[in-house]
Every structure is written in structure tokens, then in C-alpha cells.
Coordinates of N, CA and C in Angstrom, one line a residue:
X1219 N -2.1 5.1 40.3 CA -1.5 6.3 40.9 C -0.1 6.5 40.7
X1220 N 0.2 5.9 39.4 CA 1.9 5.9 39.5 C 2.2 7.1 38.7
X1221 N 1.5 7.8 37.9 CA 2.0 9.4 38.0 C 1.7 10.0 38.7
X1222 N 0.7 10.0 40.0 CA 0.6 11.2 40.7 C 1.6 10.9 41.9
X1223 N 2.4 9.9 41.5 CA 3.2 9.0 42.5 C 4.5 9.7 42.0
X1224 N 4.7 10.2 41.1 CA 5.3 10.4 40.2 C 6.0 12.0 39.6
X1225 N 4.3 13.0 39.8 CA 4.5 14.0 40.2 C 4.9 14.8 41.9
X1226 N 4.3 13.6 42.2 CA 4.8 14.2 43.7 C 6.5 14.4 44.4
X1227 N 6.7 13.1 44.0 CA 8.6 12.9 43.8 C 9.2 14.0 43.0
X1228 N 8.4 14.5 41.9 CA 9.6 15.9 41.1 C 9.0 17.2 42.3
X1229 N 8.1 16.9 42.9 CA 7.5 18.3 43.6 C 8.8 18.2 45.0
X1230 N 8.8 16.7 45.6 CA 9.9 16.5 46.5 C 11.1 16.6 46.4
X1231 N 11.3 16.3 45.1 CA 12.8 16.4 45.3 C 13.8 17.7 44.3
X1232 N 12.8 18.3 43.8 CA 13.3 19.4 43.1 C 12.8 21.0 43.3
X1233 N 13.4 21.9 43.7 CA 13.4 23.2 44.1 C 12.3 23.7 43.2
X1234 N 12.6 23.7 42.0 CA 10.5 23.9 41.1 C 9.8 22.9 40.8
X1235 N 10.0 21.8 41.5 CA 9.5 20.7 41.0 C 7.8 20.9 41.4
X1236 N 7.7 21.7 42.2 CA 5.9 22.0 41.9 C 5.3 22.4 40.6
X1237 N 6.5 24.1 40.0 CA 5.8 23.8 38.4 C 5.9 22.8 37.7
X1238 N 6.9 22.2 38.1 CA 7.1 21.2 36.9 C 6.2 20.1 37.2
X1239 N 5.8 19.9 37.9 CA 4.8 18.7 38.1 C 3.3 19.1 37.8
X1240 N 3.2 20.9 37.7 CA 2.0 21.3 37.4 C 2.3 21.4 35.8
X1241 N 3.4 21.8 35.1 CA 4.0 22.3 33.5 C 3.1 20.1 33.1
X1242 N 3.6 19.5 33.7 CA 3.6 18.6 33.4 C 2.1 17.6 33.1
X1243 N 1.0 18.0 34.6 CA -0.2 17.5 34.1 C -1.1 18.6 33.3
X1244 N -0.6 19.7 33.2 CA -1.3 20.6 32.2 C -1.0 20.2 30.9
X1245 N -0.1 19.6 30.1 CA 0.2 19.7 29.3 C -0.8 17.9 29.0
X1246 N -0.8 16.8 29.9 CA -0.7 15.8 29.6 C -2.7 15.6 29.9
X1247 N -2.9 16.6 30.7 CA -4.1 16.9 30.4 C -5.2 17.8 29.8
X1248 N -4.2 18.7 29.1 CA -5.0 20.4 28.7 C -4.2 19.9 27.1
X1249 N -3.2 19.1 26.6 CA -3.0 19.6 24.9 C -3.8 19.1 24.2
X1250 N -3.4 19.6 23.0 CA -4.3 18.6 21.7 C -3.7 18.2 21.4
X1251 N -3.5 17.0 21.8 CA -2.6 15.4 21.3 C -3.3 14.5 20.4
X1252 N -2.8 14.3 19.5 CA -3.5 12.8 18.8 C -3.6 11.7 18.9
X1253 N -3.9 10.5 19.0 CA -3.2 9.3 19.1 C -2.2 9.2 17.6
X1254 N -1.2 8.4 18.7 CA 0.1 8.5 17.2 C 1.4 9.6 17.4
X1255 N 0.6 10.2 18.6 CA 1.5 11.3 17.9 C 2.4 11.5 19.4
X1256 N 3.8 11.7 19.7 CA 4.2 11.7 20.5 C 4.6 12.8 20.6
X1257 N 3.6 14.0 21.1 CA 4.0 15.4 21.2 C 5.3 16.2 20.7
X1258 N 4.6 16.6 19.4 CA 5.3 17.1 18.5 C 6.1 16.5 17.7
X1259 N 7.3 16.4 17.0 CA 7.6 15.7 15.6 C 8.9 15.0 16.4
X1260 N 9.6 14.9 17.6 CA 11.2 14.4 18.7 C 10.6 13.2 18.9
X1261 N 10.0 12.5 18.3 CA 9.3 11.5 18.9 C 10.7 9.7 19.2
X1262 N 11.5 10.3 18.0 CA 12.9 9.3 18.0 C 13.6 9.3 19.5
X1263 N 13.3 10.7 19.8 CA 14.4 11.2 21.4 C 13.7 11.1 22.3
X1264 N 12.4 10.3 22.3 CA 11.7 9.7 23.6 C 12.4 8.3 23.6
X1265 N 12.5 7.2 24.9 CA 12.9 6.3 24.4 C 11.4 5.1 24.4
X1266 N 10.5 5.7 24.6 CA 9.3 4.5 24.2 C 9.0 4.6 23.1
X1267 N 9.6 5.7 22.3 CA 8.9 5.3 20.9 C 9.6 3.6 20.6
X1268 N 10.9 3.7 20.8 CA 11.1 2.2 20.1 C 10.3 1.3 20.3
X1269 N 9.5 1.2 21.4 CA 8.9 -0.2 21.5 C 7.7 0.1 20.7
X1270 N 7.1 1.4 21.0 CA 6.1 1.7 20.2 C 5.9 1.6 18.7
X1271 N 6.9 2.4 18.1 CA 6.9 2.7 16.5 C 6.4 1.1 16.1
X1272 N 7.2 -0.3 16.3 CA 6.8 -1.3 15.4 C 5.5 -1.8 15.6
X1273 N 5.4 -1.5 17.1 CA 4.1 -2.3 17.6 C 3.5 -1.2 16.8
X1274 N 3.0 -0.2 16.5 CA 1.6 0.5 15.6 C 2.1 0.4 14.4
X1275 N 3.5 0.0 13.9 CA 3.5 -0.2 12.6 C 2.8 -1.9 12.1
X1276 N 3.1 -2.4 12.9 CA 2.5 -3.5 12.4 C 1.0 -3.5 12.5
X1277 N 0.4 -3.0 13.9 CA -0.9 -3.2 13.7 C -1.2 -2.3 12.6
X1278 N -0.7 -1.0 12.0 CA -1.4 -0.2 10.7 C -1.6 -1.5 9.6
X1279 N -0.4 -2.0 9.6 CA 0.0 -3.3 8.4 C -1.0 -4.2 8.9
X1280 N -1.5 -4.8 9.7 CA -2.6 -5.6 9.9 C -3.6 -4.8 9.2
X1281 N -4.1 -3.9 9.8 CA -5.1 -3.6 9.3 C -5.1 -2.7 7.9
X1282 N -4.4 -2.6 6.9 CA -4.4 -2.2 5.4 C -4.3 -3.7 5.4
X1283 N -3.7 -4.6 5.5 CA -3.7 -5.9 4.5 C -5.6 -6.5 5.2
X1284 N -5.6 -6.4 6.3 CA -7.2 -6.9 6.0 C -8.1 -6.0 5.8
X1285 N -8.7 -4.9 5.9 CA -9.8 -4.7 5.4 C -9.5 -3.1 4.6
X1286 N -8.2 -2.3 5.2 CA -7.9 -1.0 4.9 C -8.7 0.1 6.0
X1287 N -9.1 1.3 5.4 CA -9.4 2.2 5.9 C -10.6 3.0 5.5
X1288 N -11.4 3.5 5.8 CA -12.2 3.9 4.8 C -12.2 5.5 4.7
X1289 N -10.9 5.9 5.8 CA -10.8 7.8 6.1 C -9.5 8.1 5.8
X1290 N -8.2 8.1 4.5 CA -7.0 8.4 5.1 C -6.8 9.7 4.8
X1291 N -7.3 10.9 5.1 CA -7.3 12.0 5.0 C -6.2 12.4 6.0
X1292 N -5.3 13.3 5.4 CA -4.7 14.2 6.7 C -5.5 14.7 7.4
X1293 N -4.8 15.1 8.5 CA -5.7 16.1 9.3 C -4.4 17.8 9.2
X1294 N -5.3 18.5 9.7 CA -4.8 20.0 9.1 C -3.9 20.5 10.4
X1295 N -2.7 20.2 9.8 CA -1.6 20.1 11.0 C -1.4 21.3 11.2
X1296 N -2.1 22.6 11.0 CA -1.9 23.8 11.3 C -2.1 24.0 12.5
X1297 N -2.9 23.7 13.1 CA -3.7 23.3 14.3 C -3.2 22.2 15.6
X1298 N -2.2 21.5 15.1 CA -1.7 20.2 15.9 C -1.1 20.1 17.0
X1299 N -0.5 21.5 17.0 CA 0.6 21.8 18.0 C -0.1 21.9 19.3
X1300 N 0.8 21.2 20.2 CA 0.2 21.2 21.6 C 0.5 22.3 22.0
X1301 N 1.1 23.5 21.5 CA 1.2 24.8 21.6 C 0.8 25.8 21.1
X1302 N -0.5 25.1 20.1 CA -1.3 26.3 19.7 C -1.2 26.3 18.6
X1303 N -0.2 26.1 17.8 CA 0.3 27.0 16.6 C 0.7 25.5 15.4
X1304 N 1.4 26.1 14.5 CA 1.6 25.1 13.1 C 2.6 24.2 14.4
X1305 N 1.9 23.4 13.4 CA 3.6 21.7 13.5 C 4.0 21.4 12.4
X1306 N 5.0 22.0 12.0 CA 5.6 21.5 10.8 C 6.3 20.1 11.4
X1307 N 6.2 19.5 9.8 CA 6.6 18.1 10.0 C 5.4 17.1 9.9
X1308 N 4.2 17.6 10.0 CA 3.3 16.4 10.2 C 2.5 16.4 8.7
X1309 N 1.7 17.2 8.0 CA 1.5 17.4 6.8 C 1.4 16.7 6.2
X1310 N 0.5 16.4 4.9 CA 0.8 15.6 3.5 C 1.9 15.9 3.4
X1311 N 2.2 16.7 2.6 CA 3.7 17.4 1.6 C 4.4 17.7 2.6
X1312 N 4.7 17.8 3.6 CA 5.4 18.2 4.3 C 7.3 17.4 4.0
X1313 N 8.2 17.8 4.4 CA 9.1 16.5 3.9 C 9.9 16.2 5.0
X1314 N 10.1 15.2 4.9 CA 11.2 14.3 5.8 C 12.2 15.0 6.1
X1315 N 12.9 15.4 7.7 CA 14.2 16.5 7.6 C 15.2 15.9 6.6
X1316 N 15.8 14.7 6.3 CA 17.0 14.5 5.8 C 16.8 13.6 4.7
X1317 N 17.7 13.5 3.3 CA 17.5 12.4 2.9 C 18.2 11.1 3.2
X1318 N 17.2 10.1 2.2 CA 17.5 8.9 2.8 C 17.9 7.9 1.4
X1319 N 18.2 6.4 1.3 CA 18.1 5.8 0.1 C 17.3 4.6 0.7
X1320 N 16.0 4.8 -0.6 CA 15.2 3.1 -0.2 C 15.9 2.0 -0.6
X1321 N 15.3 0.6 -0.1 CA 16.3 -0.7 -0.5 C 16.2 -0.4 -2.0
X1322 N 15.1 -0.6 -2.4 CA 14.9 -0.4 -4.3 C 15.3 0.4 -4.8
X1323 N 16.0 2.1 -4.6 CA 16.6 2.8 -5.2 C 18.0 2.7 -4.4
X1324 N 18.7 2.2 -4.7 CA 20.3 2.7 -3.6 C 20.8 3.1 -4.2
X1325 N 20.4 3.8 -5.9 CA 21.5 5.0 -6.4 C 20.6 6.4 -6.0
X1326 N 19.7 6.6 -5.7 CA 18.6 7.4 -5.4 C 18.5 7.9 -4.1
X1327 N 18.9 9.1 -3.8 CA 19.1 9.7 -2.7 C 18.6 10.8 -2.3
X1328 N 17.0 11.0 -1.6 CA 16.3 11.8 -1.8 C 15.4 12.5 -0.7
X1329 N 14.8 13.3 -0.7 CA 13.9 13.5 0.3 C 12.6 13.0 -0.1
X1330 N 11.9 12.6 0.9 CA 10.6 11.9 1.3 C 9.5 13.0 1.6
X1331 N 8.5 13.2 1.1 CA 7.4 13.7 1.7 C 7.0 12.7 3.0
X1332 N 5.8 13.1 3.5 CA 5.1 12.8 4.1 C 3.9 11.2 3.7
X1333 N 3.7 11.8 2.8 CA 2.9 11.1 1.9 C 3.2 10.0 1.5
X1334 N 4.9 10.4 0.7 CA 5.2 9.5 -0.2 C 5.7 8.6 0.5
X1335 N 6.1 8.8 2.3 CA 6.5 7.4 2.6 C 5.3 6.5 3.2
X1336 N 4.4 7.2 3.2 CA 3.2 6.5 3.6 C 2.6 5.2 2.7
X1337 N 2.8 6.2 1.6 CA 2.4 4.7 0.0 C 3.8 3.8 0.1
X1338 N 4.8 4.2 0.4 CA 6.0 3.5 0.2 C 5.5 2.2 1.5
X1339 N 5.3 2.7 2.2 CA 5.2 2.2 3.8 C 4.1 0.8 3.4
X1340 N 3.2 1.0 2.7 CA 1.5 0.6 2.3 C 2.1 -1.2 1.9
X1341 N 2.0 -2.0 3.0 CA 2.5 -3.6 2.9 C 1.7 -3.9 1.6
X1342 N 0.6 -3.3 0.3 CA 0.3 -3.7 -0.8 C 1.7 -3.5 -1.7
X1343 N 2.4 -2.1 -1.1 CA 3.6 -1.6 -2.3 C 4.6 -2.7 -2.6
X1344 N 5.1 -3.3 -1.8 CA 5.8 -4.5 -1.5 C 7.3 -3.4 -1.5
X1345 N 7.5 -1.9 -1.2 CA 8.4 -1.6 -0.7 C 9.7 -1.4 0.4
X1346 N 9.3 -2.2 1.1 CA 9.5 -2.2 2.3 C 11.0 -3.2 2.2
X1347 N 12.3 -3.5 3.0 CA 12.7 -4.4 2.8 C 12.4 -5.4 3.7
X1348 N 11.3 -5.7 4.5 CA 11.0 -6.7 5.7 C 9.4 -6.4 5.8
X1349 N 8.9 -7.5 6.4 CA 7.6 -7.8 6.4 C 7.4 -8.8 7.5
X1350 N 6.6 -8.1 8.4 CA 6.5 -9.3 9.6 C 5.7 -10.8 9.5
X1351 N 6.1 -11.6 10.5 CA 6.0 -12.9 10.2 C 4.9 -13.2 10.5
X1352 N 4.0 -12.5 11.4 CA 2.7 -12.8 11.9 C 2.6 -11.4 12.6
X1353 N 0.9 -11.8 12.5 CA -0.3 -10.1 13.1 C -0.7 -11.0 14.1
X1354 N 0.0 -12.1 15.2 CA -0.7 -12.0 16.2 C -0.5 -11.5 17.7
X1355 N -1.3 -11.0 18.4 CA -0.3 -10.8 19.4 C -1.6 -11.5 20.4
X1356 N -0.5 -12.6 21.2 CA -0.5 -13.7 21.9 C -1.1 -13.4 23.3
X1357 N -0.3 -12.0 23.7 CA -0.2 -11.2 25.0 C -1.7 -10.8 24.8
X1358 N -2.1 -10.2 24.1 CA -3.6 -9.3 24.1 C -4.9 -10.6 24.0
X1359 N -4.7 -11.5 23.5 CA -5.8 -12.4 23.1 C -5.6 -13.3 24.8
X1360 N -4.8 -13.1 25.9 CA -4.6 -13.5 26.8 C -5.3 -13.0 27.9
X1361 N -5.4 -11.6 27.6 CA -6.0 -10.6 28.4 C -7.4 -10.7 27.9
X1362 N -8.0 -11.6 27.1 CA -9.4 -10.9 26.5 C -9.3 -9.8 25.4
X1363 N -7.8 -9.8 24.7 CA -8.2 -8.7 23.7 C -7.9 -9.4 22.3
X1364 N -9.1 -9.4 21.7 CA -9.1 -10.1 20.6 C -9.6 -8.7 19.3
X1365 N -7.6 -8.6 18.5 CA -8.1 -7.8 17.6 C -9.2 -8.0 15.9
X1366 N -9.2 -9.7 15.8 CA -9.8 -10.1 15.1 C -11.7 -10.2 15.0
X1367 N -11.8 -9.7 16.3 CA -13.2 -9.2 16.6 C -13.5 -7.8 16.3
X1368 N -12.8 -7.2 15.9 CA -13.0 -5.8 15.6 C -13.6 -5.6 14.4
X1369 N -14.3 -4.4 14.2 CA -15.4 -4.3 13.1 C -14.3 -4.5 11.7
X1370 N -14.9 -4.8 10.6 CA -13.8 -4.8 9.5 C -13.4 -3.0 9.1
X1371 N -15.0 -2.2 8.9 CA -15.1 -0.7 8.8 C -14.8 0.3 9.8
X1372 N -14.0 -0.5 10.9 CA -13.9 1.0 11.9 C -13.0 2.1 11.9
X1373 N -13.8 2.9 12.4 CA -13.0 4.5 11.8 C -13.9 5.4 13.1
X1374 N -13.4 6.5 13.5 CA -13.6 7.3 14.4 C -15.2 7.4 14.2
X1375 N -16.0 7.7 13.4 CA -17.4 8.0 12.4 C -18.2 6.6 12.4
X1376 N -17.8 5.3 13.0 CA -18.0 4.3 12.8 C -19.4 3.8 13.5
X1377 N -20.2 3.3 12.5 CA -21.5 3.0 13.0 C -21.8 1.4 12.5
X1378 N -22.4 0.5 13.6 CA -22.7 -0.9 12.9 C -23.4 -0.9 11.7
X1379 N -22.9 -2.0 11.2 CA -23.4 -2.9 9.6 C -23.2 -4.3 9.9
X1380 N -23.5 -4.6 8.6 CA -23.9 -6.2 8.4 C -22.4 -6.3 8.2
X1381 N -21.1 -5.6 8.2 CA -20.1 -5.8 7.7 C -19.3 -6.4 9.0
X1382 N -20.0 -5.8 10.2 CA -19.6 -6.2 11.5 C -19.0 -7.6 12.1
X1383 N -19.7 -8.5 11.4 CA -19.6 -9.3 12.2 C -18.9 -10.7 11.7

């Protein structure tokens, strides 16, 4: 109950804190959110992305180095917006707002698609300048979550095989 714990406190202690506590579960219960995606492309100006961004970068890097993917299709980010309308920024082609320089190019100063940081990103490219030291997490296999039991083929479409087990 610690958001509705949560909403109640902006409803108490702020003069519109009723819309805003209503602006707030409409949104977190009525958008079309993705997993991944931290409503809309500000995802840097939240401050949980930090802890987040590595922890799903590594488990993506777990899982391309063991078994890959069998769907990496975009999805048709015309549609993404939790407001209806285009999200630029999320796209294949789409491009990175600013440029940047990789460790491997540092005379090379450039803009990034979408895409191309994705293959850049791909722990096969060996582009990266770091590479974590271990895929385990200690915390989850403590709780009963064991990511090494997971199917090798899963994907949203995902049906058992002999590959399963």
C-alpha cells in the first residue's frame, strides 16, 4: 500500500494534490508503457534509472552472451507514447540527441543511431570499454530466483521445447 500511501499524502498535503494523485494513477495505470522504458525518452532525469540502467544492461549482456534472442525487432514507436502520439527518440534510425566519441574511435565524433548503438553495445562486438565480472546475482538466487533456470528461447511468443530444460 505504499503508493496508495503515497497518493494520499499529495492529496493531503497539496491544494490539487487530488488531481495530481488522480493525473498520477491514470497515467501509471491507463498508459502504454513498455518494460524498459521509463515513460518517454528523460529517463536520465529520473533518479532510478541509475541503479536501473546497469542492472538491465547486464542482464541484456547475460542473456546475448548465453543463448541471444530469437525477436530483436523494433517495435513501431509511432505508437509508444504514453500520450498517444509519436516518441521520437525510441526508433531503429532514430538518433542519439548529441554526439559522442567511442573508446575505439576518439578521433571520431559522431552521432549514434539507435541501432548502431545497440550492435556497438552487443558484448559479441567487443566495443564496449568494460565488461562485467560476473552474471550473478546472489540477492535473487536467495529469494528463490534463479535466472539460470530460465528457458534458453524465451521471448514474449514463447512456448516449451526440448530446448527448455
Amino acid at each position: 500500500n505504499t503508493l496508495i500511501d503515497a497518493l494520499n499524502a499529495i492529496t493531503v498535503r497539496d491544494e490539487d494534490g487530488e488531481t495530481k494523485a488522480n493525473l498520477v494513477a491514470d497515467v501509471l495505470c491507463n498508459a502504454n508503457v513498455y518494460v524498459g522504458d521509463q515513460l518517454e525518452s528523460g529517463s536520465p532525469a529520473d533518479i532510478s534509472f541509475w541503479p536501473i540502467h546497469p542492472t538491465i544492461e547486464r542482464l541484456w549482456m547475460w542473456k546475448k552472451l548465453r543463448h541471444g534472442f530469437t525477436d530483436e525487432k523494433w517495435v513501431d514507436s509511432t505508437t509508444n507514447s504514453i500520450f498517444g502520439d509519436s516518441c521520437t527518440g525510441h526508433a531503429e534510425e532514430d538518433m542519439i540527441a548529441y554526439p559522442f566519441k567511442l573508446w575505439d574511435e576518439p578521433s571520431r565524433t559522431t552521432l549514434y543511431s539507435n541501432a548502431e548503438l545497440y550492435a556497438i553495445a552487443d558484448p559479441a562486438s567487443s566495443r564496449l570499454p568494460y565488461v562485467y565480472d560476473n552474471y550473478e546475482w546472489e540477492h535473487c538466487m536467495e529469494n528463490g530466483y534463479d535466472f539460470r533456470a530460465l528457458p534458453k528461447h524465451r521471448t514474449k511468443e514463447h512456448t516449451s521445447s526440448p530446448h527448455d530444460t
